mmCIF file of N, CA and C in Angstrom:
data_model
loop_
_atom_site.group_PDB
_atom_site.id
_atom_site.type_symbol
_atom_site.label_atom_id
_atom_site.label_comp_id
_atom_site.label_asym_id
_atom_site.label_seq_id
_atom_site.Cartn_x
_atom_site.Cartn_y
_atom_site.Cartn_z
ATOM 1 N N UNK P 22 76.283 83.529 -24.554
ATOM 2 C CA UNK P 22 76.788 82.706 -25.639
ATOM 3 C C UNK P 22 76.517 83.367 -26.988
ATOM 4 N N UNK P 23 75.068 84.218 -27.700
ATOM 5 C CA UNK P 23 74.515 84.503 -28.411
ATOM 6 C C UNK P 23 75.618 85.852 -28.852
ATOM 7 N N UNK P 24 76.322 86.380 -27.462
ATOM 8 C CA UNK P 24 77.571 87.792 -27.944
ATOM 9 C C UNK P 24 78.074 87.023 -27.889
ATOM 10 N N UNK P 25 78.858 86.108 -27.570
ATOM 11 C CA UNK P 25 80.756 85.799 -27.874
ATOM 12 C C UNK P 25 80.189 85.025 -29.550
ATOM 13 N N UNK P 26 79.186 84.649 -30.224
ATOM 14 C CA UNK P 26 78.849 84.043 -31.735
ATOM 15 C C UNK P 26 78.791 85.628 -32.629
ATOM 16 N N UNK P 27 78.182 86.304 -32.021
ATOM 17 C CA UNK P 27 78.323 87.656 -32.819
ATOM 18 C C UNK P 27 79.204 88.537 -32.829
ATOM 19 N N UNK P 28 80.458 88.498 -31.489
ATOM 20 C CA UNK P 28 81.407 89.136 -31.695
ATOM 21 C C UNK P 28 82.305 88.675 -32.363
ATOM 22 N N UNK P 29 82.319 87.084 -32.684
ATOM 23 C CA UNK P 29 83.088 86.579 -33.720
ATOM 24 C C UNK P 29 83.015 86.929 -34.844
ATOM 25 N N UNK P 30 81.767 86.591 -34.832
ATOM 26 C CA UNK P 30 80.969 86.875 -36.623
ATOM 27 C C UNK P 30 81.910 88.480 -37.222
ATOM 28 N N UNK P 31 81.514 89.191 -36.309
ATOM 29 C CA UNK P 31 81.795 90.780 -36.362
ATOM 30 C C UNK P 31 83.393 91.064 -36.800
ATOM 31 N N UNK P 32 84.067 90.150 -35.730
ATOM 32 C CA UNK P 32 85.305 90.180 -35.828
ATOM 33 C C UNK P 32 85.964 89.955 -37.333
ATOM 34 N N UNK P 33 85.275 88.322 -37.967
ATOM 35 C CA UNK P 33 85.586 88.124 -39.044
ATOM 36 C C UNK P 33 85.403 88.900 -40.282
ATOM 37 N N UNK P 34 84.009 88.916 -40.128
ATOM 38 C CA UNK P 34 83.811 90.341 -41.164
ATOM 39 C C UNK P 34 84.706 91.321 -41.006
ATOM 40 N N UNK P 35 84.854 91.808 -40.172
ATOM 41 C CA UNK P 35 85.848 92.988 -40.607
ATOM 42 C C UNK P 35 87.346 92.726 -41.065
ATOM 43 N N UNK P 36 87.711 91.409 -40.239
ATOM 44 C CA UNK P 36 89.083 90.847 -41.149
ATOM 45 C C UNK P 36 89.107 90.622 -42.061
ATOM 46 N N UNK P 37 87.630 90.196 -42.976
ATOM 47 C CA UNK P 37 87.568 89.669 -44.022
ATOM 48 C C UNK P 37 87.330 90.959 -45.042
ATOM 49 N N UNK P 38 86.954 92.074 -44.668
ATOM 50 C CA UNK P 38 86.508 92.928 -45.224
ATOM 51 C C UNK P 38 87.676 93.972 -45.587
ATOM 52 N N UNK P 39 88.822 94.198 -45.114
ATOM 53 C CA UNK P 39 89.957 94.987 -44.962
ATOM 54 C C UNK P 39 90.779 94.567 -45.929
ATOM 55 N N UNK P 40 91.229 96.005 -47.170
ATOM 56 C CA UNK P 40 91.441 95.180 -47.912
ATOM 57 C C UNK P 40 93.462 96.065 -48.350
ATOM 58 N N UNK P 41 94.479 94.806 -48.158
ATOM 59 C CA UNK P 41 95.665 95.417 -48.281
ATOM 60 C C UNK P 41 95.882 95.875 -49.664
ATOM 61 N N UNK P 42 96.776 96.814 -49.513
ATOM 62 C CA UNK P 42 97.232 97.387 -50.662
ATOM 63 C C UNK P 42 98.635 97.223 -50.538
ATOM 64 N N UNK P 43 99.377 96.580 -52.215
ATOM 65 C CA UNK P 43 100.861 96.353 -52.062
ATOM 66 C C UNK P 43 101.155 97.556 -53.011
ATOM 67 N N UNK P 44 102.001 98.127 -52.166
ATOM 68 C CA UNK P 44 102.729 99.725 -53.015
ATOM 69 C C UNK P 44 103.666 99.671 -53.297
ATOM 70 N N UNK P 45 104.648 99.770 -54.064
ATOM 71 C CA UNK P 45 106.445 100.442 -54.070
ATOM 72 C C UNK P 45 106.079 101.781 -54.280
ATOM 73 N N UNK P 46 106.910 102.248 -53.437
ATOM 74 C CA UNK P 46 107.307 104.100 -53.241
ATOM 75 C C UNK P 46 108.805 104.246 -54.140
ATOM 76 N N UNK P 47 108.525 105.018 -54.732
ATOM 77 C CA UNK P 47 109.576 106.030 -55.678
ATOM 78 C C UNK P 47 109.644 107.309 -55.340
ATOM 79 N N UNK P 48 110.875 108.055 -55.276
ATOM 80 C CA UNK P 48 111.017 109.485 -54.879
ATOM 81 C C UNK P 48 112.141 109.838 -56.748
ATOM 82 N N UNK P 49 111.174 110.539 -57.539
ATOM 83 C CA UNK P 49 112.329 110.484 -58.778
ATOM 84 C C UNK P 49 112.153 112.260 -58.525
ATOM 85 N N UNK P 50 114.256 112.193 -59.328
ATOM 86 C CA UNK P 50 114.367 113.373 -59.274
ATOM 87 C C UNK P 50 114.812 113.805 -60.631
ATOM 88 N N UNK P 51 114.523 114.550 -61.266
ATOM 89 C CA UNK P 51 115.129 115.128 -62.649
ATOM 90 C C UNK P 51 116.188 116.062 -62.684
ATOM 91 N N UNK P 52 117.341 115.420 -62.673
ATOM 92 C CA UNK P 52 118.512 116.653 -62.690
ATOM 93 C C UNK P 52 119.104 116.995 -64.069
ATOM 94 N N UNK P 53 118.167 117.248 -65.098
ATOM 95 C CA UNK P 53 118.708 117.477 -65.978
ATOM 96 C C UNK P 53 118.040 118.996 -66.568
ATOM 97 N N UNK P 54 118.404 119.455 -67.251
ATOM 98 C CA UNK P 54 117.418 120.815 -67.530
ATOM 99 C C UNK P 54 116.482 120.916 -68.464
ATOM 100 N N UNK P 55 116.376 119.575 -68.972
ATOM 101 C CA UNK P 55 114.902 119.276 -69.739
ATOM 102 C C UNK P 55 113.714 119.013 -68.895
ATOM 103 N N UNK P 56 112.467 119.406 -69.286
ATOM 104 C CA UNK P 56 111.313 118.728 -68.901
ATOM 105 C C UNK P 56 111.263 116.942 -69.104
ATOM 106 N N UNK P 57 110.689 116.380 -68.657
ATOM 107 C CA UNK P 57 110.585 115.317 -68.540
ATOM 108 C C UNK P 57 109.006 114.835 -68.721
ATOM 109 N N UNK P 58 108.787 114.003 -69.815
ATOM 110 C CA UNK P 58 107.325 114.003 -69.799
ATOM 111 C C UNK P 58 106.968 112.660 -70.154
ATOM 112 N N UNK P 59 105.379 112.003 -69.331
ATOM 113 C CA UNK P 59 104.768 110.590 -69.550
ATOM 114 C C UNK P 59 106.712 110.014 -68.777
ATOM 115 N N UNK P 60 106.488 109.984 -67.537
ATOM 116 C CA UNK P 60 107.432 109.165 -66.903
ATOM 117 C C UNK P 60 106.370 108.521 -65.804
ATOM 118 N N UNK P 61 106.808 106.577 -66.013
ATOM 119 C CA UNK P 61 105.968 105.825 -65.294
ATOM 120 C C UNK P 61 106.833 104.739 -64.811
ATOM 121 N N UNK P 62 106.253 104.146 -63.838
ATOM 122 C CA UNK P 62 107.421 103.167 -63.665
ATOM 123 C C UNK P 62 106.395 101.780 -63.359
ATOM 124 N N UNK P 63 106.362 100.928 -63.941
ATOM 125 C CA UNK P 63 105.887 99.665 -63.572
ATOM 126 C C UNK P 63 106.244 98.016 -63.432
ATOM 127 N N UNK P 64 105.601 97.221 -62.853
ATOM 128 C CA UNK P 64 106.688 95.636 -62.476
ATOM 129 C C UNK P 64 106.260 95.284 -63.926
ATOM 130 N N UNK P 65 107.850 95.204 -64.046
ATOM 131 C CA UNK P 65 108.387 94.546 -65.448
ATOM 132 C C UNK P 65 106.803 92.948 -65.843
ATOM 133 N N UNK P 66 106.163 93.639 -67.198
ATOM 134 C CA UNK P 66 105.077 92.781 -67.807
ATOM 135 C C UNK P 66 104.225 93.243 -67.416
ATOM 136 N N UNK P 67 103.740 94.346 -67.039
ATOM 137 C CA UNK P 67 101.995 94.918 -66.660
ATOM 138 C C UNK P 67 102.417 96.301 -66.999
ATOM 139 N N UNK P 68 101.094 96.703 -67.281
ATOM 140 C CA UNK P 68 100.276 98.024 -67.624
ATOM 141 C C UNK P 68 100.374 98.900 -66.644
ATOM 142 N N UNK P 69 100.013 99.743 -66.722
ATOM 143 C CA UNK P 69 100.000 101.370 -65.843
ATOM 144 C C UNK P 69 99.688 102.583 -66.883
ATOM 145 N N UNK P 70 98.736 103.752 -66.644
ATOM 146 C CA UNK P 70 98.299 104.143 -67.241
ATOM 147 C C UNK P 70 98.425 105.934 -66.177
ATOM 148 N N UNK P 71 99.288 105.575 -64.903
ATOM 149 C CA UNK P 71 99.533 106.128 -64.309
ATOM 150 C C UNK P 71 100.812 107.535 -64.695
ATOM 151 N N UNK P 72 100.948 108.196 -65.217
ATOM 152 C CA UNK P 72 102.206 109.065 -65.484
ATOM 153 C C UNK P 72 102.223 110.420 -64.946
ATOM 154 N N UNK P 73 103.435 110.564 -64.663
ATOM 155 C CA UNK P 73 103.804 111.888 -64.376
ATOM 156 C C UNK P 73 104.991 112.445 -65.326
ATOM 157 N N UNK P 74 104.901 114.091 -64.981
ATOM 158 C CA UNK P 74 105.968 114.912 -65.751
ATOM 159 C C UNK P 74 106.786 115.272 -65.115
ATOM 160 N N UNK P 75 107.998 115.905 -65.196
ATOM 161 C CA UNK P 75 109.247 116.676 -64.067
ATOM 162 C C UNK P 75 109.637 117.812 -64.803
ATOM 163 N N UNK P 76 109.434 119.129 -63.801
ATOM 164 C CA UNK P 76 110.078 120.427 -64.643
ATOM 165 C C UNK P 76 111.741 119.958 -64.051
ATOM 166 N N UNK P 77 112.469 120.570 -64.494
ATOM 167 C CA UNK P 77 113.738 120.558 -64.512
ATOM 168 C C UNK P 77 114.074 120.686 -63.062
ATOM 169 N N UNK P 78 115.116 120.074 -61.923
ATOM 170 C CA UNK P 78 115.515 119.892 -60.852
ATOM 171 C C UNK P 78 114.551 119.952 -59.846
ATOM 172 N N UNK P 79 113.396 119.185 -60.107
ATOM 173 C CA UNK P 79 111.723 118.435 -59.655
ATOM 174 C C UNK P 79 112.207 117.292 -59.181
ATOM 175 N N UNK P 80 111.684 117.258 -57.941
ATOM 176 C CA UNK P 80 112.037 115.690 -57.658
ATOM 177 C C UNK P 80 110.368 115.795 -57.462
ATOM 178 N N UNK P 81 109.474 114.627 -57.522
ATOM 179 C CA UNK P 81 107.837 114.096 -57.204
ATOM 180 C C UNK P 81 107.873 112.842 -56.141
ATOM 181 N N UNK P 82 107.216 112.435 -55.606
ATOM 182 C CA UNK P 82 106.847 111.007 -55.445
ATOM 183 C C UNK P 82 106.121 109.992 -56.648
ATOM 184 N N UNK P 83 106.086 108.965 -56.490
ATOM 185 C CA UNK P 83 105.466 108.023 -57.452
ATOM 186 C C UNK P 83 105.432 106.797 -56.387
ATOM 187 N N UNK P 84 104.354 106.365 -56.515
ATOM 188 C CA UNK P 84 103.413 105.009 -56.219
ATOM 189 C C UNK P 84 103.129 104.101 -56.568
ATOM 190 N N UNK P 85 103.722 102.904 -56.886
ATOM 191 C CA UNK P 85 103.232 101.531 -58.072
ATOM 192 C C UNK P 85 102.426 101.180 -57.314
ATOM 193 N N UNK P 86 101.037 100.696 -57.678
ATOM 194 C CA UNK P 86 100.146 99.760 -57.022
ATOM 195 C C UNK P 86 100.729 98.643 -57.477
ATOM 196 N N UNK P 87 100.984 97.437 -56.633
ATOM 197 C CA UNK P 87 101.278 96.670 -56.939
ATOM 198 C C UNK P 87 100.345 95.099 -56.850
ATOM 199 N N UNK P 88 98.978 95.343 -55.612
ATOM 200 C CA UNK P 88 98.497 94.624 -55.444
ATOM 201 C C UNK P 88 98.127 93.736 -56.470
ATOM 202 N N UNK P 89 97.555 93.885 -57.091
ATOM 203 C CA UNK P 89 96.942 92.706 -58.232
ATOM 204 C C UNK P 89 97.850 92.262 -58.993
ATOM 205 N N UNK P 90 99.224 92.415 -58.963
ATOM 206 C CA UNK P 90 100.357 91.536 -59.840
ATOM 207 C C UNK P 90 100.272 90.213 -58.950
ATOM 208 N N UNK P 91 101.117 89.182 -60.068
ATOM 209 C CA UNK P 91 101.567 87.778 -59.577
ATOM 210 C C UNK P 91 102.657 87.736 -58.468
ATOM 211 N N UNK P 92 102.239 86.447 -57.645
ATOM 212 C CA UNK P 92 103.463 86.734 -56.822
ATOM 213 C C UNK P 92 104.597 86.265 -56.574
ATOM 214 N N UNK P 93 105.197 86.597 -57.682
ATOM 215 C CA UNK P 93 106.515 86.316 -58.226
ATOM 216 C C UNK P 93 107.266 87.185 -58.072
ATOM 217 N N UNK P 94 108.884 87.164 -58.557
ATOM 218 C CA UNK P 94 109.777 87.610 -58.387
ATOM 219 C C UNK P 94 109.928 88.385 -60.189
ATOM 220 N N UNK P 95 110.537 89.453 -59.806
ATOM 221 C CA UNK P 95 110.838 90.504 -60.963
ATOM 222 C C UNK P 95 111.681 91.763 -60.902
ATOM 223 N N UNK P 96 111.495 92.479 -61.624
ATOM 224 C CA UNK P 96 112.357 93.791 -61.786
ATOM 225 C C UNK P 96 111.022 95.001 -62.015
ATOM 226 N N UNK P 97 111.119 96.364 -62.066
ATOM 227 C CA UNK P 97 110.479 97.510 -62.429
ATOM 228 C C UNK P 97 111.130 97.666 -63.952
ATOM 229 N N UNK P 98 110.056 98.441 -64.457
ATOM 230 C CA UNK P 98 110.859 98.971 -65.778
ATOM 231 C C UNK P 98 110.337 100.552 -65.191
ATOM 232 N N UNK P 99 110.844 101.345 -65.554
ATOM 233 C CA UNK P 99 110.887 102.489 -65.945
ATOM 234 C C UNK P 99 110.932 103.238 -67.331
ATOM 235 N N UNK P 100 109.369 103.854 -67.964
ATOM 236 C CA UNK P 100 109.723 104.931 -68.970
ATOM 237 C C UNK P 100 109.654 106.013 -68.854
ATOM 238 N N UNK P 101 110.055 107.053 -69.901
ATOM 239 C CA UNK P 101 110.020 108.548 -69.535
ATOM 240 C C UNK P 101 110.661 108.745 -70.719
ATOM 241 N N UNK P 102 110.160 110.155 -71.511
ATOM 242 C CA UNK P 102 110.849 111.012 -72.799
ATOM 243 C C UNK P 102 111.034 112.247 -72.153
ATOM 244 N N UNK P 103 112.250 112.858 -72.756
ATOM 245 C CA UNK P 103 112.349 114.085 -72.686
ATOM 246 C C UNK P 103 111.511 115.191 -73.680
ATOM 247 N N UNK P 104 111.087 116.510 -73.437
ATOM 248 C CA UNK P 104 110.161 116.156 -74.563
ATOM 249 C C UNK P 104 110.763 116.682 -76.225
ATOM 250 N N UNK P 105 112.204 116.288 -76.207
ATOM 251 C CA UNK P 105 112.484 116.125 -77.736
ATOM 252 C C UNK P 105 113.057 115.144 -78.344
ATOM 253 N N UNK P 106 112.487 113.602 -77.442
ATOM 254 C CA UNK P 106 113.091 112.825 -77.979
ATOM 255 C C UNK P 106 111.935 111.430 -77.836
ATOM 256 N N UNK P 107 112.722 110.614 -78.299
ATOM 257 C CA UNK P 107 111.753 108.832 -77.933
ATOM 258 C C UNK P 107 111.848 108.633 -76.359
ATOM 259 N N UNK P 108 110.586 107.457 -76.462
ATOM 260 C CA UNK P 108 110.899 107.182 -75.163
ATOM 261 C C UNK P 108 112.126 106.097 -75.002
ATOM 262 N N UNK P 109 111.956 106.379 -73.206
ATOM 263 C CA UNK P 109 113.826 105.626 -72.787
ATOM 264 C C UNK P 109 112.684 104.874 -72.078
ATOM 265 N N UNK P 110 113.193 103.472 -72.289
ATOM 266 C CA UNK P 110 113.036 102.324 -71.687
ATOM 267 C C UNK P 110 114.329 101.762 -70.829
ATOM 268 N N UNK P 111 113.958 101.808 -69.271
ATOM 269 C CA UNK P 111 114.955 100.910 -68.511
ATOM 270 C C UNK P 111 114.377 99.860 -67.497
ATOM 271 N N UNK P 112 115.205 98.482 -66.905
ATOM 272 C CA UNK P 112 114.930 98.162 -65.895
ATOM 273 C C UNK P 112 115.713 98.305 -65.427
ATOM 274 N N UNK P 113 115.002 98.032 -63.960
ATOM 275 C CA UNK P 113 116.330 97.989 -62.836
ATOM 276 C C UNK P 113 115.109 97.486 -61.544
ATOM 277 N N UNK P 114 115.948 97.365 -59.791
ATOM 278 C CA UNK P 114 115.119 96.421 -58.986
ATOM 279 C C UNK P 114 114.878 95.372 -59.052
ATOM 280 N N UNK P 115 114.449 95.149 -58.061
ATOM 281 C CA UNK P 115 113.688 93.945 -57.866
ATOM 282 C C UNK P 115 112.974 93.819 -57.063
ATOM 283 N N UNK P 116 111.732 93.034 -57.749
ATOM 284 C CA UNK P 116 110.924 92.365 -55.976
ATOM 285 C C UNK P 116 110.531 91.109 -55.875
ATOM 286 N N UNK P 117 109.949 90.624 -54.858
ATOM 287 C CA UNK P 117 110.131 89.184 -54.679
ATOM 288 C C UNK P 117 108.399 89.065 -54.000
ATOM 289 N N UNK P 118 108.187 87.502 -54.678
ATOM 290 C CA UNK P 118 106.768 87.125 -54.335
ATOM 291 C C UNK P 118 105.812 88.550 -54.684
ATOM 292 N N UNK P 119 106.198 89.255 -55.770
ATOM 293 C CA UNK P 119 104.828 90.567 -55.617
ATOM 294 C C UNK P 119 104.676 91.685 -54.815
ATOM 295 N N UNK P 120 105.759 91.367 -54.220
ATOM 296 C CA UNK P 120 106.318 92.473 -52.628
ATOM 297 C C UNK P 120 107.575 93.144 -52.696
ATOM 298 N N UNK P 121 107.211 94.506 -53.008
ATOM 299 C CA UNK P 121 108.610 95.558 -52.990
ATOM 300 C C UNK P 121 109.498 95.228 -51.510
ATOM 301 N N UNK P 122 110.939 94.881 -51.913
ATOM 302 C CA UNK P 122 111.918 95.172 -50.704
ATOM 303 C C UNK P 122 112.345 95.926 -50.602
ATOM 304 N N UNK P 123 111.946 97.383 -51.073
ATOM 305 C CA UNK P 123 112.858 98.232 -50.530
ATOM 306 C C UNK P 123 111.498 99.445 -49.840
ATOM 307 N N UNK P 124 111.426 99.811 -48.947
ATOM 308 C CA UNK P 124 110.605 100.682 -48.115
ATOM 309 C C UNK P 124 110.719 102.055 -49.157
ATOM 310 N N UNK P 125 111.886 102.435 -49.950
ATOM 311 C CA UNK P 125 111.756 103.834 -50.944
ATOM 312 C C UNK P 125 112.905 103.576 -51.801
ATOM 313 N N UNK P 126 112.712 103.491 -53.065
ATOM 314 C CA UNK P 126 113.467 103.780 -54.290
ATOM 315 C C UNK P 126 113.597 105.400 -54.743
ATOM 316 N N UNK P 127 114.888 105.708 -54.650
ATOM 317 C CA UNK P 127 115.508 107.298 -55.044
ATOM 318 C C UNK P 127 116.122 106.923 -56.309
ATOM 319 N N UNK P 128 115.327 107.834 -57.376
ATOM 320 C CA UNK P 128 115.820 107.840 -58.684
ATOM 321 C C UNK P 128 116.358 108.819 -59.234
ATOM 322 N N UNK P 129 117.372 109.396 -59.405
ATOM 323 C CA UNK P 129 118.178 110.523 -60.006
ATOM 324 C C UNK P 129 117.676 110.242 -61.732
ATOM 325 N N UNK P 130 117.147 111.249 -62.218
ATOM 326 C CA UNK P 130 117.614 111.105 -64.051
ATOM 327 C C UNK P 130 118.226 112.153 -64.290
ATOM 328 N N UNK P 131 119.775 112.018 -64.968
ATOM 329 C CA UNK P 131 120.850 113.012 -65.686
ATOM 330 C C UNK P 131 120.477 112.577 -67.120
ATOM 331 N N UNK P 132 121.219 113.255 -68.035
ATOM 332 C CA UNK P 132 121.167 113.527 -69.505
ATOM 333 C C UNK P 132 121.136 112.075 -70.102
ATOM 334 N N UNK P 133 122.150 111.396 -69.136
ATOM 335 C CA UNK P 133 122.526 109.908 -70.346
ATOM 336 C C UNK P 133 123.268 108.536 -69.157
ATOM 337 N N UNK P 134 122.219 109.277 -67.769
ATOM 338 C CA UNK P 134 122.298 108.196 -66.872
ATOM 339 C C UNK P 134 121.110 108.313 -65.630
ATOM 340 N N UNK P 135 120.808 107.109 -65.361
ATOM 341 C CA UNK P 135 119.825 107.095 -64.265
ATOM 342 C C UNK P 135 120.765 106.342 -62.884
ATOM 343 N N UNK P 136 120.448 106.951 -61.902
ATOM 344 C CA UNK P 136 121.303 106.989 -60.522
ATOM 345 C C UNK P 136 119.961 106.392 -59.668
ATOM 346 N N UNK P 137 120.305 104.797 -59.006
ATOM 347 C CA UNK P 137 119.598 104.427 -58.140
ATOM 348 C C UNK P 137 119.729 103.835 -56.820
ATOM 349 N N UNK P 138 119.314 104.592 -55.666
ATOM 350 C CA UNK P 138 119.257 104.450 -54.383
ATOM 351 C C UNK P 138 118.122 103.978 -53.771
ATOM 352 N N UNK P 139 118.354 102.751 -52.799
ATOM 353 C CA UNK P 139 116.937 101.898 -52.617
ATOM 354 C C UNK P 139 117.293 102.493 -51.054
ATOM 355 N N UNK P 140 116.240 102.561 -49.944
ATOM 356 C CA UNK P 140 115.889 102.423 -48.526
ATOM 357 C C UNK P 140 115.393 101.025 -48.369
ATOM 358 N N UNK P 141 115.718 100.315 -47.114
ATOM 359 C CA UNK P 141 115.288 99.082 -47.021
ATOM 360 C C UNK P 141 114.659 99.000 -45.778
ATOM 361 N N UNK P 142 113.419 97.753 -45.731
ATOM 362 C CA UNK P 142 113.131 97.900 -44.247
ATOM 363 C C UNK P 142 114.002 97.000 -43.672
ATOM 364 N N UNK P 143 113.869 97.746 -42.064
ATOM 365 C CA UNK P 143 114.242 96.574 -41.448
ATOM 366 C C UNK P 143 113.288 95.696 -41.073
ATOM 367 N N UNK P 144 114.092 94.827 -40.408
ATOM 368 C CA UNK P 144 113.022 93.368 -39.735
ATOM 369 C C UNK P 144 113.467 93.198 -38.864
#
């Protein structure tokens, strides 16, 4: 009796102890022949302090942590300067309850357009 109370115990702790992480995956690509610099992408109303740069026809990965947002429904914003100009502010996406729907966001940036392709999971 004294193991099936401690293999519980054990059990819980470790369920209780495991801790999820909510991500959106980005694959951005820079097709333009500028550098690309301080490009971040975060759920539209929060911070990130996270940035990356793109040499010219660079595609990177990018990672939103998303765990500690509300779990609500929203959009991403995306910034990024080229480096002879202001920054470009866009949104676009969406996610729902705090939870990315799309398994990978593909972001093209050209001169004076951003090109977006989502992957979705299935269920």
């Amino acid at each position: 009796m004294i193991y099936r109370i401690l293999a519980i115990g054990l059990i819980i702790a470790l369920t209780c102890s495991c801790e999820n992480k909510t991500i959106a995956k980005f694959e951005i690509t820079n097709r333009t022949n500028d550098r690309i610099d301080s490009l971040r992408i975060v759920p539209n109303g929060y911070e990130c302090k996270h940035y990356i740069s793109l040499l010219p026809r660079e595609t990177k990965k990018y990672d939103c942590d998303m765990t500690n947002i509300a779990k609500v429904d929203g959009d991403y914003q995306i910034d990024y300067k080229f480096e002879s100009s202001d920054f470009i502010s866009e949104t676009f996406g969406y996610y729902t309850n705090g939870y990315p729907i799309e398994k990978l966001n593909k972001i093209e940036i050209k001169t004076n357009t951003l090109l977006f392709d989502a992957e979705f999971n299935s269920y």
